[in-house]
mmCIF file of C-alpha atoms in Angstrom:
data_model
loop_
_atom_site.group_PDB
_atom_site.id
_atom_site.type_symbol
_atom_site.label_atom_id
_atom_site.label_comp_id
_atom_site.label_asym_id
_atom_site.label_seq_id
_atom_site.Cartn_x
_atom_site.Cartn_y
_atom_site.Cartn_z
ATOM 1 C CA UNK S 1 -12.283 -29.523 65.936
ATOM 2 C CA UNK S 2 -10.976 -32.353 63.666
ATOM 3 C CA UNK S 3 -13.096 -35.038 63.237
ATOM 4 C CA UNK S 4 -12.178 -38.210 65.508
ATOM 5 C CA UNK S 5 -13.597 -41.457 66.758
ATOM 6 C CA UNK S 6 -14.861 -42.096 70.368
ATOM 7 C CA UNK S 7 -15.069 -45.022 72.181
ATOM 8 C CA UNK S 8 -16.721 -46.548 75.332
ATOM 9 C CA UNK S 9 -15.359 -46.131 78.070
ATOM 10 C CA UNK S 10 -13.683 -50.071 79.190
ATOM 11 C CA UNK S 11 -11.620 -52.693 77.985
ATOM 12 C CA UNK S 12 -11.500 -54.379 74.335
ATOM 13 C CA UNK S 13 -10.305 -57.948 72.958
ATOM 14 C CA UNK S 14 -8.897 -58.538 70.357
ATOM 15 C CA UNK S 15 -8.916 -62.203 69.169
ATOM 16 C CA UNK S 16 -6.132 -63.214 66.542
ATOM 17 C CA UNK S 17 -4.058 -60.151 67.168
ATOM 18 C CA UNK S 18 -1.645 -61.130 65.243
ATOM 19 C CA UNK S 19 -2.503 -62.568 62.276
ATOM 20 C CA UNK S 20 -2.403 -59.786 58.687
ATOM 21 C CA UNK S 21 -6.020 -58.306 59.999
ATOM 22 C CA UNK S 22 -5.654 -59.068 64.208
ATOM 23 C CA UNK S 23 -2.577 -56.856 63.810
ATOM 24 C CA UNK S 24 -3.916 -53.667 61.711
ATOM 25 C CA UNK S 25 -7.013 -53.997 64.474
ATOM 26 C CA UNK S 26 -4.738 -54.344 67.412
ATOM 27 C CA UNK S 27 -2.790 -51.112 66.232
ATOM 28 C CA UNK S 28 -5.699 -49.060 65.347
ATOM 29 C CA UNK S 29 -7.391 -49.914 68.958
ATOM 30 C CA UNK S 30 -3.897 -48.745 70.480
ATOM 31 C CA UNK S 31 -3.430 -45.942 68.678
ATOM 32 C CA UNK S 32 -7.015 -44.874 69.840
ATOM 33 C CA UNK S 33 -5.922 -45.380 73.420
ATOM 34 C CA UNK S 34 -8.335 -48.231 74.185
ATOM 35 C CA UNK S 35 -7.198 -50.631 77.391
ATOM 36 C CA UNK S 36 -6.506 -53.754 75.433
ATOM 37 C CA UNK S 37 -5.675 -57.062 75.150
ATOM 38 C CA UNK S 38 -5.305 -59.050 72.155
ATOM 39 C CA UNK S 39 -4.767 -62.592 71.931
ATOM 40 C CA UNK S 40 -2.513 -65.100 70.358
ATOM 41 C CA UNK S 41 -2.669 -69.105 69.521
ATOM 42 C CA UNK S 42 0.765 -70.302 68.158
ATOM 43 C CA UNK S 43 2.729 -67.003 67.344
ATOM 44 C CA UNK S 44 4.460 -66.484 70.931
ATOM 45 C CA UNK S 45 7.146 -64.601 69.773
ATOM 46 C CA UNK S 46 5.777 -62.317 67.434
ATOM 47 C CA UNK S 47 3.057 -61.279 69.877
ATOM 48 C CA UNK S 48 5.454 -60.441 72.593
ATOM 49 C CA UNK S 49 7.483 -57.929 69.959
ATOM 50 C CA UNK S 50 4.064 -56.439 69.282
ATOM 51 C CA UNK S 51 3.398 -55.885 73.119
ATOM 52 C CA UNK S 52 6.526 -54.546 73.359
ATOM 53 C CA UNK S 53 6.720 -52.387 70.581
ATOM 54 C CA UNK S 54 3.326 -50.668 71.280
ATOM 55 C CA UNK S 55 3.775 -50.530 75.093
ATOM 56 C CA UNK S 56 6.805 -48.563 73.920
ATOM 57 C CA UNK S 57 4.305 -46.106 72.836
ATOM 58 C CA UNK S 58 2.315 -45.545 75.752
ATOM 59 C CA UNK S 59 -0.523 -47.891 74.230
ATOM 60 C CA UNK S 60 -2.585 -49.851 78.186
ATOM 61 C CA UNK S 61 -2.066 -53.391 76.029
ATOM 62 C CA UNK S 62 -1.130 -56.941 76.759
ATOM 63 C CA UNK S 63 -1.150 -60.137 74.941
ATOM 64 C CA UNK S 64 -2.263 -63.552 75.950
ATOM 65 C CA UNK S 65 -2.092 -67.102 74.743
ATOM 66 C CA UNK S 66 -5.964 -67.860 74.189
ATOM 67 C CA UNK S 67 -7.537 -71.351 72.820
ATOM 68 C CA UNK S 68 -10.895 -70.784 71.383
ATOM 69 C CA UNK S 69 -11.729 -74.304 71.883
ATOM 70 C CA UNK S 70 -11.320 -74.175 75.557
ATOM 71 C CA UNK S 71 -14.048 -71.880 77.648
ATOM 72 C CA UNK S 72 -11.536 -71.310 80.674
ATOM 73 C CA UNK S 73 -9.066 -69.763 78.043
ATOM 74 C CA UNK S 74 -11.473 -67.238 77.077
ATOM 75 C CA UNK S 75 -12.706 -66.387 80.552
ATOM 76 C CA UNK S 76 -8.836 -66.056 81.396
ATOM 77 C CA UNK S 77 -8.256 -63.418 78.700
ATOM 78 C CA UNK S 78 -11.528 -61.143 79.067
ATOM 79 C CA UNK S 79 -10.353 -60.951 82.750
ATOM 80 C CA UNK S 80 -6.942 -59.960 82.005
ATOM 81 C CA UNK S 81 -8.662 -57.645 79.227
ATOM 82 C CA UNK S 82 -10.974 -56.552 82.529
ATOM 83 C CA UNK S 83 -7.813 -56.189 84.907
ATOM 84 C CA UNK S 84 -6.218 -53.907 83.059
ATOM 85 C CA UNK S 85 -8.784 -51.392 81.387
ATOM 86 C CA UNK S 86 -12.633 -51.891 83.333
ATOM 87 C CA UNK S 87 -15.321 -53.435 81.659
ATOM 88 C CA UNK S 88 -15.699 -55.341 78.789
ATOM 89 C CA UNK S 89 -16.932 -53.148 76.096
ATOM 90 C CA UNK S 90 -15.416 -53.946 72.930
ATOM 91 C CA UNK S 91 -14.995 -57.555 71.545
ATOM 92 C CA UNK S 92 -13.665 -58.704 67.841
ATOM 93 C CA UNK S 93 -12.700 -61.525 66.637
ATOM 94 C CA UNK S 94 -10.219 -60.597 63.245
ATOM 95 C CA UNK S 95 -9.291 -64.070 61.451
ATOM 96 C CA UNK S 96 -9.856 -67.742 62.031
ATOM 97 C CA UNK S 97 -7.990 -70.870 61.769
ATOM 98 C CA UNK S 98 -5.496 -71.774 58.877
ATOM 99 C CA UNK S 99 -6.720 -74.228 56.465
ATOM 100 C CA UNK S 100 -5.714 -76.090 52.629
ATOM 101 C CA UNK S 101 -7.421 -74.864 49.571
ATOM 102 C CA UNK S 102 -9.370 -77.578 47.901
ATOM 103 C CA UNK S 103 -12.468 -78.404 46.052
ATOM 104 C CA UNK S 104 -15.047 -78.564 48.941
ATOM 105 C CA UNK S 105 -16.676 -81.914 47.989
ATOM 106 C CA UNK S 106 -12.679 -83.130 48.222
ATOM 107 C CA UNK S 107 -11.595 -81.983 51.613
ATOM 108 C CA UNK S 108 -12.372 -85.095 53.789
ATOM 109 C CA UNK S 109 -15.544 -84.304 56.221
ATOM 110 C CA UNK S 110 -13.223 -84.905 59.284
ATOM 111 C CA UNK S 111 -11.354 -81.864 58.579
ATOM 112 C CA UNK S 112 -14.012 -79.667 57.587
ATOM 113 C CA UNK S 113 -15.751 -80.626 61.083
ATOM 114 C CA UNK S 114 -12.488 -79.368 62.868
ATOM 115 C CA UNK S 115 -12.796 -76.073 60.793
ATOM 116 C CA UNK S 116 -15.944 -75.478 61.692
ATOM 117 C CA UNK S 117 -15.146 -76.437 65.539
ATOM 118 C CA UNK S 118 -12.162 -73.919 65.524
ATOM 119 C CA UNK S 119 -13.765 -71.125 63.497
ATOM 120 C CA UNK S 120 -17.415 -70.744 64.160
ATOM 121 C CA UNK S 121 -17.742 -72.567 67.067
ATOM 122 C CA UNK S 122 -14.900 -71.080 68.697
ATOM 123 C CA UNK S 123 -16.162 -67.294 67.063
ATOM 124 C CA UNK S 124 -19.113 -68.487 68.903
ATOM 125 C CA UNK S 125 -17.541 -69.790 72.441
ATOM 126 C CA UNK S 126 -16.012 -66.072 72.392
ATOM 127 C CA UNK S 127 -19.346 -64.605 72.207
ATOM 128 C CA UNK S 128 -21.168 -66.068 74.352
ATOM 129 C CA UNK S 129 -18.608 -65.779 77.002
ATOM 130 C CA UNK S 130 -18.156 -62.227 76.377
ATOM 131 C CA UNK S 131 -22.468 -60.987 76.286
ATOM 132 C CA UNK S 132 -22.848 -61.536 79.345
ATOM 133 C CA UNK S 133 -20.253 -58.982 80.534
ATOM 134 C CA UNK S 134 -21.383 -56.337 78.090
ATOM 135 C CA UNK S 135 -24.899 -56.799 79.547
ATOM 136 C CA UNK S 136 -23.409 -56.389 82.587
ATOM 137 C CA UNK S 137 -21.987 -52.794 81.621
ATOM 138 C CA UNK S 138 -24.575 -51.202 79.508
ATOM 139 C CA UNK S 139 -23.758 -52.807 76.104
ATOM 140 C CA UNK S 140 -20.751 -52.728 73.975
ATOM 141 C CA UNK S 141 -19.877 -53.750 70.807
ATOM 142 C CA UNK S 142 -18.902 -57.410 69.158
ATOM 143 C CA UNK S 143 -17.294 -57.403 65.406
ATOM 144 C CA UNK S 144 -16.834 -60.903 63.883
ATOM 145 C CA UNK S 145 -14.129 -61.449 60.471
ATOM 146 C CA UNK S 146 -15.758 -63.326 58.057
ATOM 147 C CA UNK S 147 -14.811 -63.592 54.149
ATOM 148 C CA UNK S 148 -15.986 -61.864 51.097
ATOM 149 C CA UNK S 149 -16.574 -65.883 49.543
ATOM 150 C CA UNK S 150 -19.725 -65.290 51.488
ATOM 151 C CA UNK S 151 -20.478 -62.592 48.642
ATOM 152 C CA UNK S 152 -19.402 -64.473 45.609
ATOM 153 C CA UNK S 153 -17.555 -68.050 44.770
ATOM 154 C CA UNK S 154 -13.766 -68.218 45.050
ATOM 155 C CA UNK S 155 -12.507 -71.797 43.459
ATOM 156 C CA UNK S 156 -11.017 -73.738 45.943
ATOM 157 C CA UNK S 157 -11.900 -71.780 49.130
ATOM 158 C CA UNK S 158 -15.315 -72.870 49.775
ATOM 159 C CA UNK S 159 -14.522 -73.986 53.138
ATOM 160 C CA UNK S 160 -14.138 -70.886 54.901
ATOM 161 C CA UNK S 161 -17.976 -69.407 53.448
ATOM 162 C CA UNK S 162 -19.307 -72.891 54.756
ATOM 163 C CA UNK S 163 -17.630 -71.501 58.409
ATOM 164 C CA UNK S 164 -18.252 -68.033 57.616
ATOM 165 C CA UNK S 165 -21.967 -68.201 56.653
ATOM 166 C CA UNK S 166 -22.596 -69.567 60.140
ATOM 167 C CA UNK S 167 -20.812 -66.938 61.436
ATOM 168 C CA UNK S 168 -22.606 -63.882 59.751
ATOM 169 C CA UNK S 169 -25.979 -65.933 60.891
ATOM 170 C CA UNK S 170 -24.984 -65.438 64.645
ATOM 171 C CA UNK S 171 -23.957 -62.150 63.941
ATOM 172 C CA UNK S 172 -27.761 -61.059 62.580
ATOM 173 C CA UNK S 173 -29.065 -63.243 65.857
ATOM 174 C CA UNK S 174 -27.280 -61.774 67.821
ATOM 175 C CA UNK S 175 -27.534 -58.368 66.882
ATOM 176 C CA UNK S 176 -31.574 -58.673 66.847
ATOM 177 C CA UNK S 177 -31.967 -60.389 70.480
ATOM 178 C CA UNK S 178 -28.965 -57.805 72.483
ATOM 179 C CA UNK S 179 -30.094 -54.283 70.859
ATOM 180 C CA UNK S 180 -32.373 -53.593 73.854
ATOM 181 C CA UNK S 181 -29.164 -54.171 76.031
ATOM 182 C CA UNK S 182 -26.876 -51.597 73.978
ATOM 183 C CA UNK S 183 -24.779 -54.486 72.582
ATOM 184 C CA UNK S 184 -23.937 -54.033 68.544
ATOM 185 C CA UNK S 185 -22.979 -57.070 66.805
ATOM 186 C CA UNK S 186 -21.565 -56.407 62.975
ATOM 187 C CA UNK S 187 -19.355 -58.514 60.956
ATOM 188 C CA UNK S 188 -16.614 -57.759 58.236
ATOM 189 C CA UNK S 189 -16.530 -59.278 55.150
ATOM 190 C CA UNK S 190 -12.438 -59.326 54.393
ATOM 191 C CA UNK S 191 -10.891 -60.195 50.963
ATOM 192 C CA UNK S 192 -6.845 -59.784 49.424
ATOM 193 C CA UNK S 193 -5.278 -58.538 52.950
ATOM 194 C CA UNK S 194 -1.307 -58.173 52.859
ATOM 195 C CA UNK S 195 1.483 -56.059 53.819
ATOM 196 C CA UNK S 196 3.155 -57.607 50.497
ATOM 197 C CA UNK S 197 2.466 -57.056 47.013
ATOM 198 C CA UNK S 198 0.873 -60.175 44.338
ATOM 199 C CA UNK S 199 4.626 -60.254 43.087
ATOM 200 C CA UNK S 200 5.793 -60.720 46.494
ATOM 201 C CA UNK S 201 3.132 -63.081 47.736
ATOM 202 C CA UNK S 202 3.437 -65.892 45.005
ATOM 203 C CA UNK S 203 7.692 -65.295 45.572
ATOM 204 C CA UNK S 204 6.699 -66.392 49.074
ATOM 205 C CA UNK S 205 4.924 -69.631 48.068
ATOM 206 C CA UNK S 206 8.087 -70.940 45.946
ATOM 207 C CA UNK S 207 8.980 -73.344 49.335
ATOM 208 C CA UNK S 208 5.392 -75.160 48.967
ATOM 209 C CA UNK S 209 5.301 -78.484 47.002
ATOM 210 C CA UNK S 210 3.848 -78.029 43.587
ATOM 211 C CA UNK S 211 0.727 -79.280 44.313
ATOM 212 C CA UNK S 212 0.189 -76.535 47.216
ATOM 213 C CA UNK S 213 1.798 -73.949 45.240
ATOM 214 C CA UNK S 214 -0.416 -73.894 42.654
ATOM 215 C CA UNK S 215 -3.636 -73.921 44.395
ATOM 216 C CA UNK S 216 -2.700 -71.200 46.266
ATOM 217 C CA UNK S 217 -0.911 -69.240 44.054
ATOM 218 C CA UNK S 218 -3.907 -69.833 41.386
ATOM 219 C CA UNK S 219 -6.315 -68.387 44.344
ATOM 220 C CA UNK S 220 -3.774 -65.152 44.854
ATOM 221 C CA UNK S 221 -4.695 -64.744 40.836
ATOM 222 C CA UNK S 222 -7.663 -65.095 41.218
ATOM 223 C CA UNK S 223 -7.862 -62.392 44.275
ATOM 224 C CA UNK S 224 -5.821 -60.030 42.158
ATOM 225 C CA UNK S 225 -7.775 -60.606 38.727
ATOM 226 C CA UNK S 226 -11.445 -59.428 40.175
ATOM 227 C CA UNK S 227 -10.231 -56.651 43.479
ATOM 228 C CA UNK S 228 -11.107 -53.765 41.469
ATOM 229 C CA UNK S 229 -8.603 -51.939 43.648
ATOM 230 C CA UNK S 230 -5.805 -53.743 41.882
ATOM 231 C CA UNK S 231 -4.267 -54.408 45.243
ATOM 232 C CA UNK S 232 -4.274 -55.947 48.406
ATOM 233 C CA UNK S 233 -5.682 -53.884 51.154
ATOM 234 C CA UNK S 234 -2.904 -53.109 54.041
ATOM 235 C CA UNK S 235 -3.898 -54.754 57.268
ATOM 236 C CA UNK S 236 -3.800 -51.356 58.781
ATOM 237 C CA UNK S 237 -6.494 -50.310 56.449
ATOM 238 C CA UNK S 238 -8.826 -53.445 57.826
ATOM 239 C CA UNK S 239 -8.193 -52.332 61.012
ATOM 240 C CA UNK S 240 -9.798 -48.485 60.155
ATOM 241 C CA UNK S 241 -12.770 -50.153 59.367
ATOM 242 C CA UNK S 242 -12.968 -52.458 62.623
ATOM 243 C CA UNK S 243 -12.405 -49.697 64.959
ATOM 244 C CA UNK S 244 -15.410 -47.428 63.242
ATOM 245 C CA UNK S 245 -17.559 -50.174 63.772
ATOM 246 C CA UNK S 246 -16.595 -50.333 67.502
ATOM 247 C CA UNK S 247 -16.828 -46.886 68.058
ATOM 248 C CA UNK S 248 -19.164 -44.389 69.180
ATOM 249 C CA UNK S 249 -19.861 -43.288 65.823
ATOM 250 C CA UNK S 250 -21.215 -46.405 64.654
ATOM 251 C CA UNK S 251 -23.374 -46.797 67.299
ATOM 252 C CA UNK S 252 -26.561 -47.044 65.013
ATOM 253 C CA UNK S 253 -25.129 -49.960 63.147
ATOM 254 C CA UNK S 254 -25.906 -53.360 64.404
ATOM 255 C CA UNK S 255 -26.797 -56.802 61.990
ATOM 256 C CA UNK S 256 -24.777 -56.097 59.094
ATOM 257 C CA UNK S 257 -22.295 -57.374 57.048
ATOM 258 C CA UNK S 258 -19.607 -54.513 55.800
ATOM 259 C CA UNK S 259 -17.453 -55.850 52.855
ATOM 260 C CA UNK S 260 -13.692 -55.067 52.921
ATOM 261 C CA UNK S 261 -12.932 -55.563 49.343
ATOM 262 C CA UNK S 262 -11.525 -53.509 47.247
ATOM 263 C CA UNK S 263 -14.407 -53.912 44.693
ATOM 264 C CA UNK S 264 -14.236 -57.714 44.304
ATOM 265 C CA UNK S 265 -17.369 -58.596 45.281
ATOM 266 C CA UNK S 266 -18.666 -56.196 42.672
#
């Protein structure tokens, strides 16, 4: 018998299902045949072609316009995720908020403070809505995206390791006071994920003033100058990782932090 992944049996959420590593999760989780729904902020359109085009497969999924900064958003979409698959048994949140490359002492503190309230507090505001309901059902499994710049210094992206770090501390918290309940709690540590080559990438940052361009082209660079790899990971590939972690088979792994790297933390 070929060797394959198992799940529990219920519903999953997928938060930031569209984004490069929401997508190659959402995907994964259908193509395992998991109940699902996976949520969206600002990209309307190109969640609905994603419904559609995996619904077109068979895959139980919906999507759902979901505001992590509002508590009554996130109830809404673990009940739609509950209305259409059972319990609540598998939770991940796959990105966080966009946000400008800068020296950290530079960005002004009232838009750091908003990072933090849409990234780890709202990674938070998800998880605290969604342990109760995996008490509820025997345990489950909750998988945060973090950032390998919680593993080693990338200039000018310091704010998302200030977010991040926070994150991964919930994530050991949690995963030390829910064990006794059956409920997992792991993050992933993401670096360089794109569909597109370097090439293609910095050809996609020409429309930026010159100022933007550079930083982030000069943090691409620096992506592609230390992954090991010597390319981006596919967001498909990020999402292989995601759904071990929620599966059955990882069901003695709880408290850690997996890096997704390509070698660059190395």
């Amino acid at each position: 018998m070929p060797l394959q992944l198992t799940f529990p049996k219920g519903a999953a959420l997928v938060s930031g299902g569209t984004g490069r590593v929401g997508e190659g999760v959402t995907r994964c989780l259908a193509e395992a045949g998991i109940p699902l729904v996976f949520t969206y902020r600002g990209s309307t359109e190109k969640a609905a072609r994603l419904e559609d085009e995996l619904r077109t497969t068979g895959a139980n999924i919906r999507s759902c316009h979901m505001d992590n900064g509002d508590i009554a958003s996130i109830d809404r979409a673990i009940a739609l995720a509950e209305e259409i698959g059972g319990p609540l048994r598998t939770v991940i949140w796959s990105g966080g908020p966009v946000f400008g490359f800068d020296k950290l002492a530079d960005i002004p503190p009232d838009v750091a403070g908003q990072f933090l309230q849409d990234d780890a507090m709202g990674c938070f505001r998800l998880v605290s809505r969604a342990v109760p309901k995996l008490r509820a059902h025997d345990g489950g499994s909750i998988t945060l995206c973090t950032t390998i710049a919680n593993k080693r210094v990338v200039d000018l992206d310091g704010l998302s390791p200030f977010s991040k770090n926070a994150v991964e501390a919930m994530v050991r918290q949690i995963a030390a006071e829910e064990a006794a309940g059956g409920i997992r709690c792991n993050s992933v540590a993401v670096s360089w994920v794109s569909p597109l080559t370097k090439a293609q990438q910095i050809a996609e940052m020409a429309v930026l003033p010159p100022a933007d361009r550079d930083r982030i082209v000069g943090v691409i660079e620096a992506m592609a100058d230390g992954t090991r790899m010597d390319r981006p990971a596919l967001p498909i590939e990020c999402g292989y990782l995601f759904a071990f972690l929620a599966s059955e088979q990882a069901a003695c792994i709880t408290g850690q932090s997996v890096a997704f790297d390509g070698g660059f933390a190395l």
